[in-house]
């Protein structure tokens, strides 16, 4: 097994694509992100040997609603958790942070 690499690609159509970087297969898509997203693709990595391995992704739209969306990523899924409208266009890169798992 080992690490699994994914690519998050956002578009002007407001859709976020989660793609397996090694096979090119689409893992998941998410729309309703507030409109156009001006961000470069980002590569993610997860340890496949840890079943609980997850990360959070934050996406901001550059339309007048300025929607910021939080998504949960795993090796097999992408799930929208919440969003907030800031009512100003946001030009920001995609951000991905590992989810901290309590080991105790």
Coordinates of N, CA and C in Angstrom, one line a residue:
X1 N 0.8 -1.2 0.0 CA 0.0 0.0 0.0 C 0.9 1.2 0.0
X2 N 1.0 2.0 1.1 CA 1.8 3.2 1.2 C 1.0 4.4 1.0
X3 N 1.6 5.5 0.6 CA 1.0 6.8 0.4 C 0.1 6.8 -0.8
X4 N -1.0 7.6 -0.7 CA -1.9 7.8 -1.8 C -1.8 9.3 -2.1
X5 N -1.7 9.6 -3.4 CA -1.6 11.0 -3.8 C -2.9 11.4 -4.6
X6 N -3.4 12.6 -4.2 CA -4.5 13.1 -4.9 C -4.3 14.5 -5.4
X7 N -5.0 15.0 -6.3 CA -4.9 16.3 -6.8 C -6.3 17.0 -6.7
X8 N -6.3 18.2 -6.1 CA -7.5 19.0 -6.1 C -7.4 20.0 -7.2
X9 N -8.4 20.1 -8.1 CA -8.4 21.0 -9.2 C -9.7 21.8 -9.2
X10 N -9.7 23.1 -9.0 CA -10.8 24.0 -9.0 C -11.0 24.7 -10.3
X11 N -12.2 25.1 -10.7 CA -12.4 25.7 -12.0 C -13.2 27.0 -11.9
X12 N -13.3 27.7 -13.0 CA -14.1 28.9 -13.1 C -15.6 28.5 -13.1
X13 N -15.9 27.2 -13.2 CA -17.3 26.8 -13.2 C -17.7 26.5 -11.8
X14 N -16.9 26.7 -10.8 CA -17.2 26.5 -9.4 C -17.2 25.1 -8.9
X15 N -16.6 24.2 -9.7 CA -16.6 22.8 -9.3 C -15.2 22.4 -8.9
X16 N -15.1 21.6 -7.8 CA -13.8 21.1 -7.3 C -13.7 19.7 -7.7
X17 N -12.6 19.3 -8.3 CA -12.4 17.9 -8.7 C -11.3 17.3 -7.8
X18 N -11.6 16.1 -7.3 CA -10.6 15.3 -6.5 C -10.2 14.2 -7.4
X19 N -8.9 14.1 -7.8 CA -8.4 13.1 -8.7 C -7.3 12.3 -8.1
X20 N -7.3 11.0 -8.4 CA -6.2 10.2 -8.0 C -5.0 10.5 -8.8
X21 N -3.9 11.0 -8.2 CA -2.7 11.5 -9.0 C -2.0 10.4 -9.7
X22 N -2.1 9.1 -9.2 CA -1.3 8.0 -9.8 C -2.1 7.4 -11.0
X23 N -3.4 7.4 -10.9 CA -4.2 6.7 -12.0 C -4.9 7.7 -12.9
X24 N -5.1 8.9 -12.4 CA -5.9 9.9 -13.2 C -7.4 9.7 -13.1
X25 N -7.8 8.8 -12.2 CA -9.2 8.5 -12.0 C -9.8 9.6 -11.1
X26 N -11.0 10.0 -11.4 CA -11.8 11.0 -10.6 C -12.2 10.3 -9.3
X27 N -11.9 10.8 -8.2 CA -12.4 10.2 -6.9 C -13.7 10.8 -6.5
X28 N -13.9 12.2 -6.7 CA -15.1 12.8 -6.3 C -15.1 14.2 -6.9
X29 N -16.3 14.8 -7.0 CA -16.5 16.2 -7.3 C -17.4 16.9 -6.3
X30 N -17.3 18.2 -6.2 CA -18.1 19.0 -5.4 C -18.5 20.3 -6.1
X31 N -19.8 20.6 -6.2 CA -20.2 21.8 -6.8 C -20.9 22.7 -5.7
X32 N -21.6 23.7 -6.1 CA -22.2 24.6 -5.1 C -21.2 25.2 -4.1
X33 N -20.1 25.7 -4.7 CA -19.0 26.2 -3.9 C -19.0 27.8 -4.0
X34 N -20.1 28.3 -4.5 CA -20.2 29.8 -4.5 C -19.8 30.5 -5.8
X35 N -19.4 29.7 -6.8 CA -19.1 30.3 -8.1 C -17.6 30.0 -8.5
X36 N -17.1 30.9 -9.4 CA -15.7 30.7 -9.9 C -14.7 30.6 -8.8
X37 N -13.7 29.7 -9.0 CA -12.6 29.6 -8.0 C -11.3 29.8 -8.8
X38 N -10.6 30.8 -8.4 CA -9.3 31.2 -9.0 C -8.2 30.6 -8.1
X39 N -7.8 29.4 -8.4 CA -6.8 28.7 -7.6 C -6.0 27.7 -8.4
X40 N -4.8 27.5 -8.2 CA -4.0 26.5 -8.9 C -4.3 25.2 -8.2
X41 N -4.1 24.1 -9.0 CA -4.2 22.8 -8.4 C -3.3 22.5 -7.3
X42 N -3.6 21.6 -6.4 CA -2.8 21.3 -5.2 C -2.7 19.8 -5.1
X43 N -1.6 19.2 -4.7 CA -1.4 17.8 -4.5 C -1.5 17.5 -3.0
X44 N -2.3 16.4 -2.8 CA -2.5 16.0 -1.4 C -1.8 14.6 -1.2
X45 N -1.5 14.2 0.0 CA -1.0 12.9 0.2 C -1.6 12.3 1.5
X46 N -1.9 11.0 1.5 CA -2.4 10.4 2.7 C -1.8 9.0 2.8
X47 N -1.6 8.6 4.0 CA -1.1 7.3 4.3 C -2.2 6.2 4.3
X48 N -2.2 5.4 3.3 CA -3.2 4.4 3.1 C -3.3 3.3 4.2
X49 N -2.2 3.2 5.0 CA -2.2 2.2 6.0 C -2.9 2.7 7.3
X50 N -3.3 3.9 7.3 CA -4.1 4.5 8.4 C -5.5 4.7 7.9
X51 N -6.4 3.9 8.4 CA -7.8 4.0 7.9 C -8.4 5.3 8.3
X52 N -8.0 5.9 9.4 CA -8.6 7.2 9.8 C -8.0 8.4 9.2
X53 N -7.1 8.2 8.3 CA -6.4 9.3 7.6 C -7.4 10.2 6.9
X54 N -7.4 11.4 7.3 CA -8.3 12.4 6.6 C -7.6 13.8 6.6
X55 N -8.1 14.7 5.8 CA -7.6 16.0 5.8 C -8.8 17.0 5.6
X56 N -8.6 18.2 5.9 CA -9.6 19.2 5.6 C -9.1 20.1 4.5
X57 N -9.9 20.4 3.6 CA -9.6 21.3 2.4 C -10.5 22.6 2.6
X58 N -9.9 23.7 2.3 CA -10.7 25.0 2.4 C -10.6 25.6 1.0
X59 N -11.8 26.0 0.4 CA -11.9 26.5 -0.9 C -12.6 27.8 -0.8
X60 N -12.2 28.9 -1.5 CA -12.8 30.2 -1.5 C -13.2 30.6 -2.9
X61 N -14.4 31.1 -3.1 CA -14.9 31.5 -4.4 C -14.6 33.0 -4.6
X62 N -14.3 33.4 -5.9 CA -14.0 34.7 -6.2 C -15.2 35.5 -6.8
X63 N -16.4 35.0 -6.5 CA -17.6 35.8 -7.0 C -18.0 36.7 -5.8
X64 N -19.1 37.4 -6.1 CA -19.5 38.4 -5.1 C -19.9 37.8 -3.8
X65 N -20.3 36.5 -3.7 CA -20.6 36.0 -2.4 C -19.4 35.7 -1.6
X66 N -18.3 35.4 -2.2 CA -17.0 35.1 -1.5 C -17.2 33.9 -0.5
X67 N -17.7 32.9 -1.0 CA -18.0 31.7 -0.2 C -16.8 30.9 0.1
X68 N -16.6 30.6 1.4 CA -15.5 29.8 1.9 C -16.2 28.5 2.3
X69 N -15.6 27.3 1.8 CA -16.2 26.0 2.0 C -15.1 25.1 2.6
X70 N -15.5 24.3 3.6 CA -14.7 23.3 4.2 C -15.1 22.0 3.8
X71 N -14.2 21.1 3.3 CA -14.5 19.8 2.9 C -13.6 18.8 3.7
X72 N -14.1 17.6 3.8 CA -13.3 16.5 4.4 C -12.8 15.6 3.3
X73 N -11.5 15.3 3.3 CA -10.9 14.5 2.3 C -10.4 13.2 2.9
X74 N -10.7 12.1 2.3 CA -10.1 10.8 2.7 C -9.5 10.2 1.4
X75 N -9.0 9.0 1.4 CA -8.4 8.4 0.2 C -9.5 8.1 -0.8
X76 N -10.7 8.0 -0.4 CA -11.8 7.5 -1.3 C -12.9 8.5 -1.5
X77 N -13.0 9.6 -0.6 CA -14.2 10.5 -0.7 C -13.8 12.0 -0.5
X78 N -14.7 12.8 -0.8 CA -14.6 14.3 -0.5 C -16.0 14.7 -0.1
X79 N -16.2 15.2 1.1 CA -17.5 15.5 1.6 C -17.5 17.0 2.1
X80 N -18.5 17.7 1.6 CA -18.7 19.1 2.0 C -19.2 19.1 3.5
X81 N -18.5 19.9 4.4 CA -18.8 19.9 5.8 C -19.6 21.2 6.1
X82 N -19.2 22.4 5.6 CA -19.9 23.6 5.8 C -19.4 24.7 4.9
X83 N -20.1 25.8 4.8 CA -19.7 26.9 4.1 C -20.2 28.2 4.7
X84 N -19.6 29.3 4.4 CA -20.0 30.6 4.9 C -19.8 31.6 3.8
X85 N -20.7 32.5 3.6 CA -20.6 33.6 2.6 C -20.1 34.8 3.2
X86 N -18.9 35.3 2.7 CA -18.3 36.5 3.3 C -18.7 37.8 2.6
X87 N -19.4 37.7 1.5 CA -19.9 38.8 0.7 C -18.8 39.7 0.2
X88 N -17.7 39.1 -0.2 CA -16.6 39.8 -0.9 C -15.8 38.8 -1.7
X89 N -15.4 39.1 -2.9 CA -14.7 38.1 -3.7 C -13.3 37.8 -3.0
X90 N -13.0 36.5 -3.0 CA -11.8 36.0 -2.3 C -10.9 35.3 -3.4
X91 N -9.7 35.8 -3.5 CA -8.7 35.2 -4.4 C -7.7 34.5 -3.5
X92 N -7.8 33.2 -3.4 CA -7.0 32.5 -2.5 C -6.6 31.1 -3.0
X93 N -5.5 30.6 -2.7 CA -5.1 29.2 -3.1 C -5.9 28.2 -2.3
X94 N -6.0 27.0 -2.8 CA -6.6 25.9 -2.1 C -5.8 25.6 -0.9
X95 N -6.4 25.4 0.3 CA -5.6 25.0 1.5 C -6.0 23.6 1.9
X96 N -5.0 22.8 2.3 CA -5.3 21.4 2.8 C -4.5 21.2 4.1
X97 N -5.2 20.8 5.1 CA -4.5 20.5 6.4 C -4.9 19.1 6.9
X98 N -3.9 18.4 7.5 CA -4.3 17.1 8.0 C -5.2 17.2 9.2
X99 N -6.1 16.2 9.3 CA -7.0 16.2 10.4 C -6.2 15.6 11.6
X100 N -6.2 16.2 12.7 CA -5.5 15.7 13.9 C -6.4 14.6 14.5
X101 N -5.8 13.5 14.7 CA -6.4 12.4 15.4 C -5.9 12.2 16.8
X102 N -6.8 12.2 17.8 CA -6.3 12.0 19.2 C -5.8 10.6 19.4
X103 N -4.6 10.5 19.7 CA -4.0 9.2 19.9 C -4.2 8.6 21.3
X104 N -4.8 9.4 22.2 CA -4.9 9.0 23.6 C -6.3 8.6 23.9

